[in-house]
Short mmCIF file of C-alpha atoms and ligand atoms in Angstrom, two decimals:
data_model
loop_
_atom_site.label_atom_id
_atom_site.label_comp_id
_atom_site.label_asym_id
_atom_site.label_seq_id
_atom_site.Cartn_x
_atom_site.Cartn_y
_atom_site.Cartn_z
CA MET A 1 -15.18 20.52 6.64
CA LYS A 2 -12.34 20.58 4.13
CA GLY A 3 -9.37 18.20 4.29
CA PHE A 4 -5.73 18.87 3.33
CA ASP A 5 -2.52 16.88 3.51
CA VAL A 6 -0.77 19.78 5.27
CA LEU A 7 -1.90 22.97 6.99
CA ILE A 8 0.67 25.73 7.54
CA ILE A 9 0.21 28.46 10.14
CA GLY A 10 2.00 31.57 8.82
CA GLY A 11 2.50 32.61 5.20
CA GLY A 12 5.84 34.46 5.52
CA LEU A 13 9.09 33.18 4.06
CA SER A 14 9.20 29.79 5.81
CA GLY A 15 5.48 29.15 5.36
CA SER A 16 5.52 30.02 1.64
CA ALA A 17 8.72 28.03 0.99
CA THR A 18 7.33 24.97 2.78
CA ALA A 19 4.02 25.28 0.88
CA LEU A 20 5.90 25.55 -2.41
CA ASN A 21 8.13 22.53 -1.72
CA LEU A 22 5.12 20.42 -0.70
CA SER A 23 2.99 21.51 -3.63
CA LYS A 24 5.80 20.54 -6.04
CA LYS A 25 5.61 17.07 -4.52
CA GLY A 26 1.89 16.99 -5.30
CA TYR A 27 0.36 17.51 -1.83
CA SER A 28 -2.68 19.60 -0.98
CA VAL A 29 -1.75 22.50 1.28
CA LEU A 30 -3.65 25.23 3.11
CA VAL A 31 -1.80 28.30 4.46
CA ILE A 32 -3.40 30.43 7.18
CA GLU A 33 -1.82 33.90 7.35
CA LYS A 34 -2.92 36.54 9.84
CA LYS A 35 -2.03 39.60 7.73
CA ASN A 36 -3.66 40.82 4.55
CA SER A 37 -0.50 41.91 2.77
CA GLN A 38 2.84 43.42 3.70
CA ASP A 39 4.26 46.58 2.05
CA TYR A 40 7.49 46.41 4.00
CA ILE A 41 9.13 43.42 5.67
CA PRO A 42 11.77 44.31 8.25
CA CYS A 43 14.63 42.24 6.81
CA ALA A 44 17.83 43.37 5.08
CA GLY A 45 17.52 40.56 2.52
CA GLY A 46 21.10 39.26 2.53
CA MET A 47 21.36 35.62 1.50
CA ALA A 48 23.97 33.17 0.28
CA SER A 49 23.31 32.41 -3.38
CA SER A 50 24.00 28.75 -2.63
CA MET A 51 20.53 28.65 -1.06
CA GLN A 52 18.95 28.67 -4.52
CA LYS A 53 19.42 24.89 -4.58
CA PHE A 54 16.92 24.53 -1.73
CA LEU A 55 14.16 26.14 -3.81
CA PRO A 56 12.27 24.60 -6.72
CA LEU A 57 12.07 27.87 -8.71
CA ASP A 58 14.38 30.50 -10.16
CA ILE A 59 14.47 33.52 -7.84
CA LYS A 60 16.38 35.94 -10.10
CA ASP A 61 13.44 38.38 -10.23
CA ALA A 62 13.77 39.04 -6.51
CA ILE A 63 17.53 39.74 -6.56
CA GLU A 64 18.31 43.44 -6.22
CA SER A 65 22.10 43.33 -5.81
CA LYS A 66 24.90 40.84 -6.24
CA ILE A 67 27.53 41.54 -3.63
CA LYS A 68 31.26 41.58 -4.43
CA ASN A 69 32.65 43.29 -1.31
CA VAL A 70 31.93 43.26 2.38
CA GLU A 71 33.07 46.33 4.32
CA PHE A 72 33.64 46.40 8.05
CA ARG A 73 34.06 49.60 10.08
CA TRP A 74 34.78 50.38 13.67
CA LYS A 75 32.92 53.59 14.65
CA GLY A 76 32.92 54.83 11.06
CA SER A 77 36.62 54.19 10.39
CA ASP A 78 39.30 51.47 10.57
CA ASN A 79 38.09 50.07 7.28
CA VAL A 80 38.42 46.37 6.38
CA ILE A 81 37.20 45.01 3.04
CA ALA A 82 36.51 41.37 2.30
CA ASP A 83 36.47 40.53 -1.39
CA LEU A 84 33.73 38.07 -2.33
CA THR A 85 34.90 37.64 -5.90
CA GLY A 86 35.78 34.05 -6.54
CA GLU A 87 33.58 32.85 -3.68
CA SER A 88 29.95 31.91 -4.32
CA PRO A 89 28.26 35.30 -4.28
CA PHE A 90 26.05 36.83 -1.67
CA TRP A 91 22.77 38.32 -2.90
CA ILE A 92 20.45 41.00 -1.60
CA ILE A 93 16.84 40.13 -2.26
CA LYS A 94 13.82 42.34 -1.63
CA ARG A 95 11.83 40.31 0.88
CA GLU A 96 8.42 41.62 -0.19
CA LYS A 97 9.17 40.45 -3.76
CA PHE A 98 10.86 37.21 -2.71
CA ASP A 99 8.07 36.05 -0.39
CA GLN A 100 5.47 36.97 -3.02
CA LEU A 101 7.35 35.04 -5.71
CA LEU A 102 7.35 31.88 -3.58
CA LEU A 103 3.72 32.31 -2.58
CA ASP A 104 2.52 33.02 -6.14
CA GLU A 105 4.28 29.91 -7.48
CA SER A 106 2.77 27.77 -4.72
CA LEU A 107 -0.72 29.19 -5.45
CA ARG A 108 -0.21 28.30 -9.12
CA ASN A 109 0.53 24.77 -7.92
CA GLY A 110 -2.80 24.59 -6.12
CA VAL A 111 -1.91 25.77 -2.60
CA GLN A 112 -4.79 27.63 -0.94
CA ILE A 113 -4.39 30.58 1.41
CA ILE A 114 -6.69 32.22 3.94
CA ARG A 115 -5.64 35.79 4.66
CA GLN A 116 -6.48 37.61 7.87
CA GLY A 117 -6.95 34.15 9.28
CA LEU A 118 -6.30 33.27 12.91
CA VAL A 119 -6.31 29.77 14.26
CA GLU A 120 -8.40 29.57 17.41
CA LYS A 121 -8.29 25.92 18.32
CA ILE A 122 -6.32 22.82 17.34
CA ILE A 123 -7.33 19.32 18.40
CA LYS A 124 -6.35 15.84 17.31
CA LYS A 125 -9.16 13.53 16.21
CA ASN A 126 -8.66 10.06 14.72
CA ASP A 127 -4.96 10.79 14.20
CA LYS A 128 -5.74 13.93 12.16
CA TRP A 129 -5.57 17.60 13.14
CA GLU A 130 -8.82 19.54 13.34
CA ILE A 131 -8.26 23.28 13.17
CA THR A 132 -10.85 25.92 13.96
CA CYS A 133 -10.26 29.34 12.47
CA ASN A 134 -11.64 32.82 13.31
CA ASN A 135 -13.86 32.54 10.20
CA LYS A 136 -15.60 29.76 12.23
CA ARG A 137 -14.68 27.19 9.60
CA ARG A 138 -12.98 23.94 10.51
CA TYR A 139 -10.21 22.29 8.53
CA ILE A 140 -8.78 18.80 8.73
CA CYS A 141 -5.20 17.91 7.91
CA GLU A 142 -2.70 15.09 8.29
CA PHE A 143 0.31 17.27 9.14
CA LEU A 144 0.71 20.67 10.72
CA VAL A 145 3.55 23.14 10.07
CA ILE A 146 4.19 26.00 12.49
CA ALA A 147 5.63 28.95 10.54
CA ASP A 148 4.32 31.92 12.52
CA GLY A 149 7.68 33.65 12.95
CA SER A 150 9.49 35.18 15.92
CA GLU A 151 6.35 35.82 17.94
CA SER A 152 5.17 32.25 17.48
CA GLN A 153 2.55 31.14 19.97
CA TRP A 154 2.02 27.76 18.42
CA SER A 155 5.60 26.50 18.80
CA GLU A 156 5.22 27.07 22.54
CA TYR A 157 1.84 25.37 22.54
CA PHE A 158 3.37 22.25 20.94
CA LYS A 159 6.58 22.55 23.00
CA LEU A 160 8.80 22.86 19.93
CA GLY A 161 12.18 24.59 20.27
CA PRO A 162 13.66 26.15 23.42
CA ARG A 163 11.43 26.44 26.50
CA LYS A 164 12.89 29.90 27.08
CA PRO A 165 13.36 31.52 23.67
CA LYS A 166 16.09 34.15 23.30
CA PHE A 167 15.55 37.34 21.33
CA ALA A 168 17.71 39.88 19.53
CA ASN A 169 16.39 43.44 19.52
CA THR A 170 16.36 45.04 16.09
CA VAL A 171 15.50 48.35 14.49
CA SER A 172 15.14 48.52 10.72
CA LEU A 173 14.45 51.15 8.11
CA ARG A 174 14.71 51.68 4.38
CA LEU A 175 16.09 54.93 2.96
CA LYS A 176 15.85 56.15 -0.64
CA GLY A 177 19.24 56.20 -2.37
CA LEU A 178 22.36 54.30 -1.37
CA GLY A 179 24.22 56.99 0.64
CA GLU A 180 27.91 56.16 0.33
CA ILE A 181 27.39 52.40 0.03
CA PRO A 182 28.41 51.04 -3.39
CA ARG A 183 25.76 48.99 -5.19
CA ASP A 184 27.78 45.77 -4.91
CA THR A 185 28.86 46.17 -1.27
CA VAL A 186 27.38 45.47 2.14
CA ARG A 187 28.65 47.22 5.24
CA PHE A 188 28.84 46.01 8.83
CA GLU A 189 29.38 48.78 11.38
CA PHE A 190 30.70 47.85 14.83
CA GLY A 191 31.47 49.94 17.88
CA PHE A 192 28.48 52.29 17.95
CA ILE A 193 25.90 49.75 19.11
CA LYS A 194 26.56 48.16 22.49
CA TYR A 195 26.11 44.37 22.41
CA GLY A 196 25.52 44.34 18.67
CA PHE A 197 26.17 46.06 15.36
CA ALA A 198 24.57 47.90 12.45
CA TRP A 199 24.35 46.93 8.79
CA ALA A 200 23.61 48.56 5.44
CA PHE A 201 22.51 46.32 2.54
CA PRO A 202 21.85 47.91 -0.88
CA LEU A 203 18.72 47.32 -2.96
CA LYS A 204 18.46 48.74 -6.50
CA GLU A 205 17.41 52.23 -5.43
CA SER A 206 17.34 52.19 -1.66
CA LEU A 207 19.25 50.99 1.35
CA ASN A 208 18.11 48.51 3.99
CA ILE A 209 19.55 49.65 7.30
CA GLY A 210 19.40 47.62 10.47
CA LEU A 211 20.63 47.88 14.05
CA GLY A 212 20.66 44.85 16.30
CA THR A 213 21.71 43.79 19.78
CA PHE A 214 22.33 40.14 20.49
CA ILE A 215 23.19 39.76 24.17
CA ASN A 216 22.15 41.29 27.51
CA ASP A 217 18.84 42.51 26.04
CA GLY A 218 20.62 45.65 24.79
CA LEU A 219 18.14 48.38 23.88
CA LEU A 220 18.23 50.57 20.80
CA GLU A 221 16.42 53.63 22.08
CA ASN A 222 19.21 56.19 21.82
CA GLN A 223 17.93 58.21 18.87
CA THR A 224 21.05 60.39 18.66
CA LEU A 225 23.26 57.32 18.40
CA ASN A 226 20.96 55.71 15.85
CA ASN A 227 21.16 58.90 13.74
CA GLN A 228 24.94 58.88 14.03
CA VAL A 229 24.99 55.32 12.65
CA ILE A 230 22.70 56.24 9.76
CA LYS A 231 24.89 59.29 9.01
CA SER A 232 27.94 57.04 8.90
CA PHE A 233 26.32 55.28 5.91
CA GLY A 234 26.42 58.58 4.01
CA PHE A 235 23.05 60.24 4.70
CA ASP A 236 23.08 63.84 5.86
CA ASP A 237 19.53 64.87 5.72
CA PHE A 238 16.97 62.16 6.26
CA SER A 239 13.65 61.40 7.77
CA TYR A 240 12.65 57.83 8.31
CA LYS A 241 10.19 55.44 9.83
CA THR A 242 11.64 52.67 11.94
CA ILE A 243 10.29 49.24 12.79
CA HIS A 244 11.31 47.60 16.05
CA LYS A 245 11.24 43.84 16.00
CA LYS A 246 12.28 41.15 18.42
CA LEU A 247 13.95 38.36 16.51
CA ARG A 248 13.84 34.88 18.00
CA ILE A 249 17.41 33.56 17.77
CA TRP A 250 18.94 30.10 18.04
CA ASN A 251 19.23 29.02 21.66
CA GLY A 252 20.40 25.42 21.86
CA ILE A 253 19.66 22.06 20.31
CA HIS A 254 15.98 21.21 20.85
CA ARG A 255 13.29 19.05 19.37
CA ILE A 256 11.44 20.96 16.67
CA ASN A 257 9.01 18.24 15.71
CA GLY A 258 6.27 16.40 17.54
CA ASP A 259 3.77 13.80 16.39
CA LYS A 260 2.66 15.02 12.94
CA VAL A 261 3.70 18.60 13.70
CA LEU A 262 6.91 20.55 13.14
CA ALA A 263 8.18 24.13 13.28
CA VAL A 264 10.18 25.96 10.59
CA GLY A 265 12.15 29.24 10.36
CA ASP A 266 11.96 31.78 13.17
CA ALA A 267 9.15 29.85 14.87
CA ALA A 268 11.70 27.05 15.36
CA SER A 269 14.27 29.54 16.80
CA LEU A 270 16.78 28.98 14.00
CA CYS A 271 18.01 32.52 13.36
CA ASP A 272 21.80 32.97 13.63
CA PRO A 273 22.57 34.47 17.10
CA PHE A 274 25.70 36.29 15.82
CA LEU A 275 24.65 37.91 12.52
CA ALA A 276 20.83 37.55 12.47
CA GLU A 277 20.94 35.37 9.37
CA GLY A 278 17.46 33.88 9.17
CA ILE A 279 16.78 33.41 5.46
CA ARG A 280 19.16 30.47 5.11
CA PRO A 281 17.72 28.47 8.04
CA SER A 282 14.19 29.33 6.88
CA LEU A 283 14.90 27.85 3.44
CA LEU A 284 16.80 24.88 4.88
CA SER A 285 14.07 24.04 7.36
CA SER A 286 11.33 24.46 4.74
CA PHE A 287 13.18 22.10 2.41
CA TYR A 288 13.74 19.39 5.04
CA ALA A 289 10.25 19.84 6.47
CA ALA A 290 8.71 19.09 3.05
CA GLU A 291 11.09 16.18 2.53
CA CYS A 292 10.26 14.58 5.91
CA ILE A 293 6.49 15.13 5.57
CA ASP A 294 6.68 13.57 2.09
CA GLN A 295 8.46 10.52 3.53
CA CYS A 296 5.71 10.12 6.13
CA LEU A 297 2.84 10.67 3.71
CA SER A 298 4.30 8.19 1.24
CA GLY A 299 4.69 5.61 3.98
CA LYS A 300 8.52 5.43 3.95
CA VAL A 301 8.89 6.45 7.61
CA ASP A 302 6.55 6.56 10.61
CA ASP A 303 7.46 9.87 12.22
CA LEU A 304 9.11 13.27 11.71
CA ASN A 305 12.05 12.69 14.06
CA LEU A 306 14.54 12.79 11.19
CA TYR A 307 13.55 16.44 10.62
CA THR A 308 14.90 17.59 14.00
CA LYS A 309 18.07 15.54 13.44
CA LYS A 310 18.69 17.00 9.99
CA ILE A 311 18.26 20.59 11.15
CA ASN A 312 20.45 20.08 14.20
CA ASN A 313 23.18 18.49 12.08
CA ASN A 314 23.02 20.89 9.14
CA TRP A 315 22.45 24.10 11.10
CA GLY A 316 22.37 23.67 14.89
CA LYS A 317 25.96 22.50 15.23
CA SER A 318 27.24 25.60 13.50
CA MET A 319 24.88 27.85 15.51
CA ALA A 320 26.18 26.43 18.80
CA TRP A 321 29.52 28.00 17.81
CA GLY A 322 27.83 31.13 16.46
CA ARG A 323 26.26 31.64 19.89
CA ARG A 324 29.60 31.21 21.66
CA ILE A 325 31.26 33.68 19.29
CA ALA A 326 28.42 36.19 19.89
CA GLN A 327 28.77 35.87 23.68
CA VAL A 328 32.47 36.74 23.55
CA PHE A 329 32.50 39.12 20.56
CA TYR A 330 29.70 41.40 21.75
CA ARG A 331 31.11 41.49 25.27
CA PHE A 332 34.59 42.50 24.09
CA PRO A 333 33.82 44.09 20.73
CA ARG A 334 37.05 46.13 20.36
CA THR A 335 39.17 43.02 20.86
CA GLY A 336 36.71 41.06 18.72
CA TYR A 337 37.14 43.55 15.90
CA GLN A 338 40.93 43.46 16.15
CA LEU A 339 41.14 39.68 16.26
CA GLY A 340 38.06 38.55 14.37
CA VAL A 341 37.94 41.14 11.58
CA LYS A 342 41.34 42.82 11.24
CA ARG A 343 43.48 39.69 11.03
CA LYS A 344 44.99 39.03 7.63
CA THR A 345 43.02 35.84 7.02
CA ALA A 346 39.74 37.12 8.56
CA PRO A 347 38.15 38.80 5.49
CA LYS A 348 38.41 35.60 3.46
CA ARG A 349 36.91 33.53 6.30
CA ILE A 350 34.05 36.00 6.74
CA ALA A 351 33.36 35.89 3.02
CA GLN A 352 33.25 32.10 3.22
CA ILE A 353 30.80 32.22 6.14
CA LEU A 354 28.47 34.64 4.34
CA SER A 355 28.52 32.63 1.14
CA GLY A 356 27.71 29.46 3.07
CA GLU A 357 31.02 27.75 2.21
CA MET A 358 32.20 27.58 5.81
CA SER A 359 30.37 27.19 9.09
CA TYR A 360 31.06 28.83 12.44
CA GLU A 361 32.08 25.41 13.63
CA ASP A 362 34.93 25.39 11.11
CA ILE A 363 36.48 28.61 12.39
CA ALA A 364 35.19 29.02 15.91
CA LYS A 365 37.63 27.14 18.03
CA ARG A 366 40.53 29.22 16.77
CA VAL A 367 38.64 32.52 17.00
CA ILE A 368 37.33 31.94 20.51
CA GLY A 369 40.72 30.75 21.72
CA ARG A 370 42.26 34.00 20.46
CA LEU A 371 39.48 36.19 21.91
CA LEU A 372 39.62 34.56 25.34
CA THR A 373 43.41 34.73 25.61
CA LYS A 374 43.46 38.42 24.63
CA SER A 375 40.44 39.61 26.62
CA GLY A 376 41.67 37.80 29.74
CA SER A 377 45.18 39.24 29.47
C1 FAD B 1 15.81 43.90 10.97
C2 FAD B 1 16.03 42.52 10.45
C3 FAD B 1 16.95 42.30 9.42
C4 FAD B 1 17.18 40.99 8.95
N1 FAD B 1 18.07 40.82 7.93
C5 FAD B 1 18.34 39.56 7.48
C6 FAD B 1 19.26 39.35 6.41
O1 FAD B 1 19.79 40.28 5.82
N2 FAD B 1 19.52 38.08 6.04
C7 FAD B 1 18.92 37.01 6.65
O2 FAD B 1 19.22 35.87 6.31
N3 FAD B 1 17.99 37.19 7.63
C8 FAD B 1 17.69 38.44 8.06
N4 FAD B 1 16.76 38.62 9.05
C9 FAD B 1 16.02 37.44 9.57
C10 FAD B 1 14.87 37.05 8.65
O3 FAD B 1 14.13 38.19 8.29
C11 FAD B 1 13.93 36.04 9.38
O4 FAD B 1 14.70 35.01 9.91
C12 FAD B 1 12.86 35.51 8.41
O5 FAD B 1 11.95 36.51 8.09
C13 FAD B 1 12.11 34.32 9.03
O6 FAD B 1 11.02 33.98 8.19
P1 FAD B 1 9.73 33.27 8.82
O7 FAD B 1 8.81 32.95 7.69
O8 FAD B 1 10.16 32.16 9.70
O9 FAD B 1 9.09 34.38 9.73
P2 FAD B 1 8.33 35.71 9.22
O10 FAD B 1 8.97 36.22 8.00
O11 FAD B 1 8.23 36.59 10.42
O12 FAD B 1 6.87 35.16 8.83
C14 FAD B 1 5.94 34.75 9.79
C15 FAD B 1 4.56 34.93 9.17
O13 FAD B 1 3.58 34.37 10.06
C16 FAD B 1 2.50 35.28 10.18
N5 FAD B 1 1.88 35.02 11.48
C17 FAD B 1 2.36 35.34 12.72
N6 FAD B 1 1.53 34.87 13.68
C18 FAD B 1 0.52 34.24 13.03
C19 FAD B 1 -0.64 33.55 13.46
N7 FAD B 1 -0.92 33.41 14.76
N8 FAD B 1 -1.48 33.04 12.54
C20 FAD B 1 -1.21 33.16 11.20
N9 FAD B 1 -0.11 33.81 10.74
C21 FAD B 1 0.74 34.33 11.64
C22 FAD B 1 3.11 36.65 10.04
O14 FAD B 1 2.16 37.61 9.64
C23 FAD B 1 4.19 36.39 8.97
O15 FAD B 1 3.68 36.56 7.67
C24 FAD B 1 16.49 39.91 9.52
C25 FAD B 1 15.54 40.13 10.52
C26 FAD B 1 15.32 41.41 10.98
C27 FAD B 1 14.28 41.63 12.06
#
């Protein structure tokens, strides 16, 4: 039976980032990942460049575009452009490359990974975790990290995060070429998708397109409408393969650590309930998870409670406002567009949110006040 300081269930973005941060601190880490490899990860790859500071390696090789403009449209027209120049930039990374970069660096640092691995049983023995895997091997570790994404079973098992998780419905696809989207521009398209929106984020030679609904379990099965959205991004003749994914979104302040166990990323229900931003909270939670586990392993603190506090303070407070904005915006999207996007000061505020300079909390009270007064009148 092999022993590790930390065992991580899930080798996606949050799992790899946590493994990397821990390995840089000198700990022995085992990652158990259920898939063999992934050719395509359903994620548009938009991230605030300010997140680089939460990673202990240079990620420039995974950056496909540096974004200068953000375009907003209402049903293909009523154009609004937010200029990102002068703000910290927003990057588009290719997730397959980005995740691999983090994982490769952690493997170089001594992290071990079991692919096509499934954990069958977890018990606590003498204050350590004993994990039995589908390869019939058993592993011992001091700390356990749950990083198994939106369909996490283990966060429920350990009662981490909301009892009743909330999900956004998404459809994603990647098309060759950029259509009419400039290389340095992302586009948000409102009005076509009930209870949500569509987005187009440019990679070097292709476009990541996504459709998402955020309230009322809105479905995305209207193929004609979906095609209309894709056409609005400048594609006339296209065939494509779509991936449907339920994304576990933030749903209230909850405990995301237990005794010697914690959840990170989507498994901890951290994804932004307004814009589906999940890379930032994945990197934040991975960073603080490694920091708090390090403090425990080096005997500075006795438990992981500070982890939940840090995430709630640095992310949850803003998401509480993000959720309120989503509830109002997606219910009254026309008014939301007029008041939240078309106002003179809105593009700058949106740019500041995307670049991580401002939080929803900073702007929300004013926005919601305006939306409620207008939609009620
Ligand atoms: C269509 C779409 C577009 C998006 N676009 C953006 C964007 O532009 N910007 C942004 O910030 N966020 C975006 N997101 C959100 C972002 O992709 C997620 O928040 C992010 O992937 C979370 O990373 P994670 O590691 O927590 O989960 P995942 O990336 O889902 O990784 C979980 C890993 O765990 C593995 N796993 C699952 N179950 C088990 C198990 N039982 N045992 C072992 N391994 C297991 C999986 O195979 C996977 O490798 C988007 C999401 C979607 C769906």
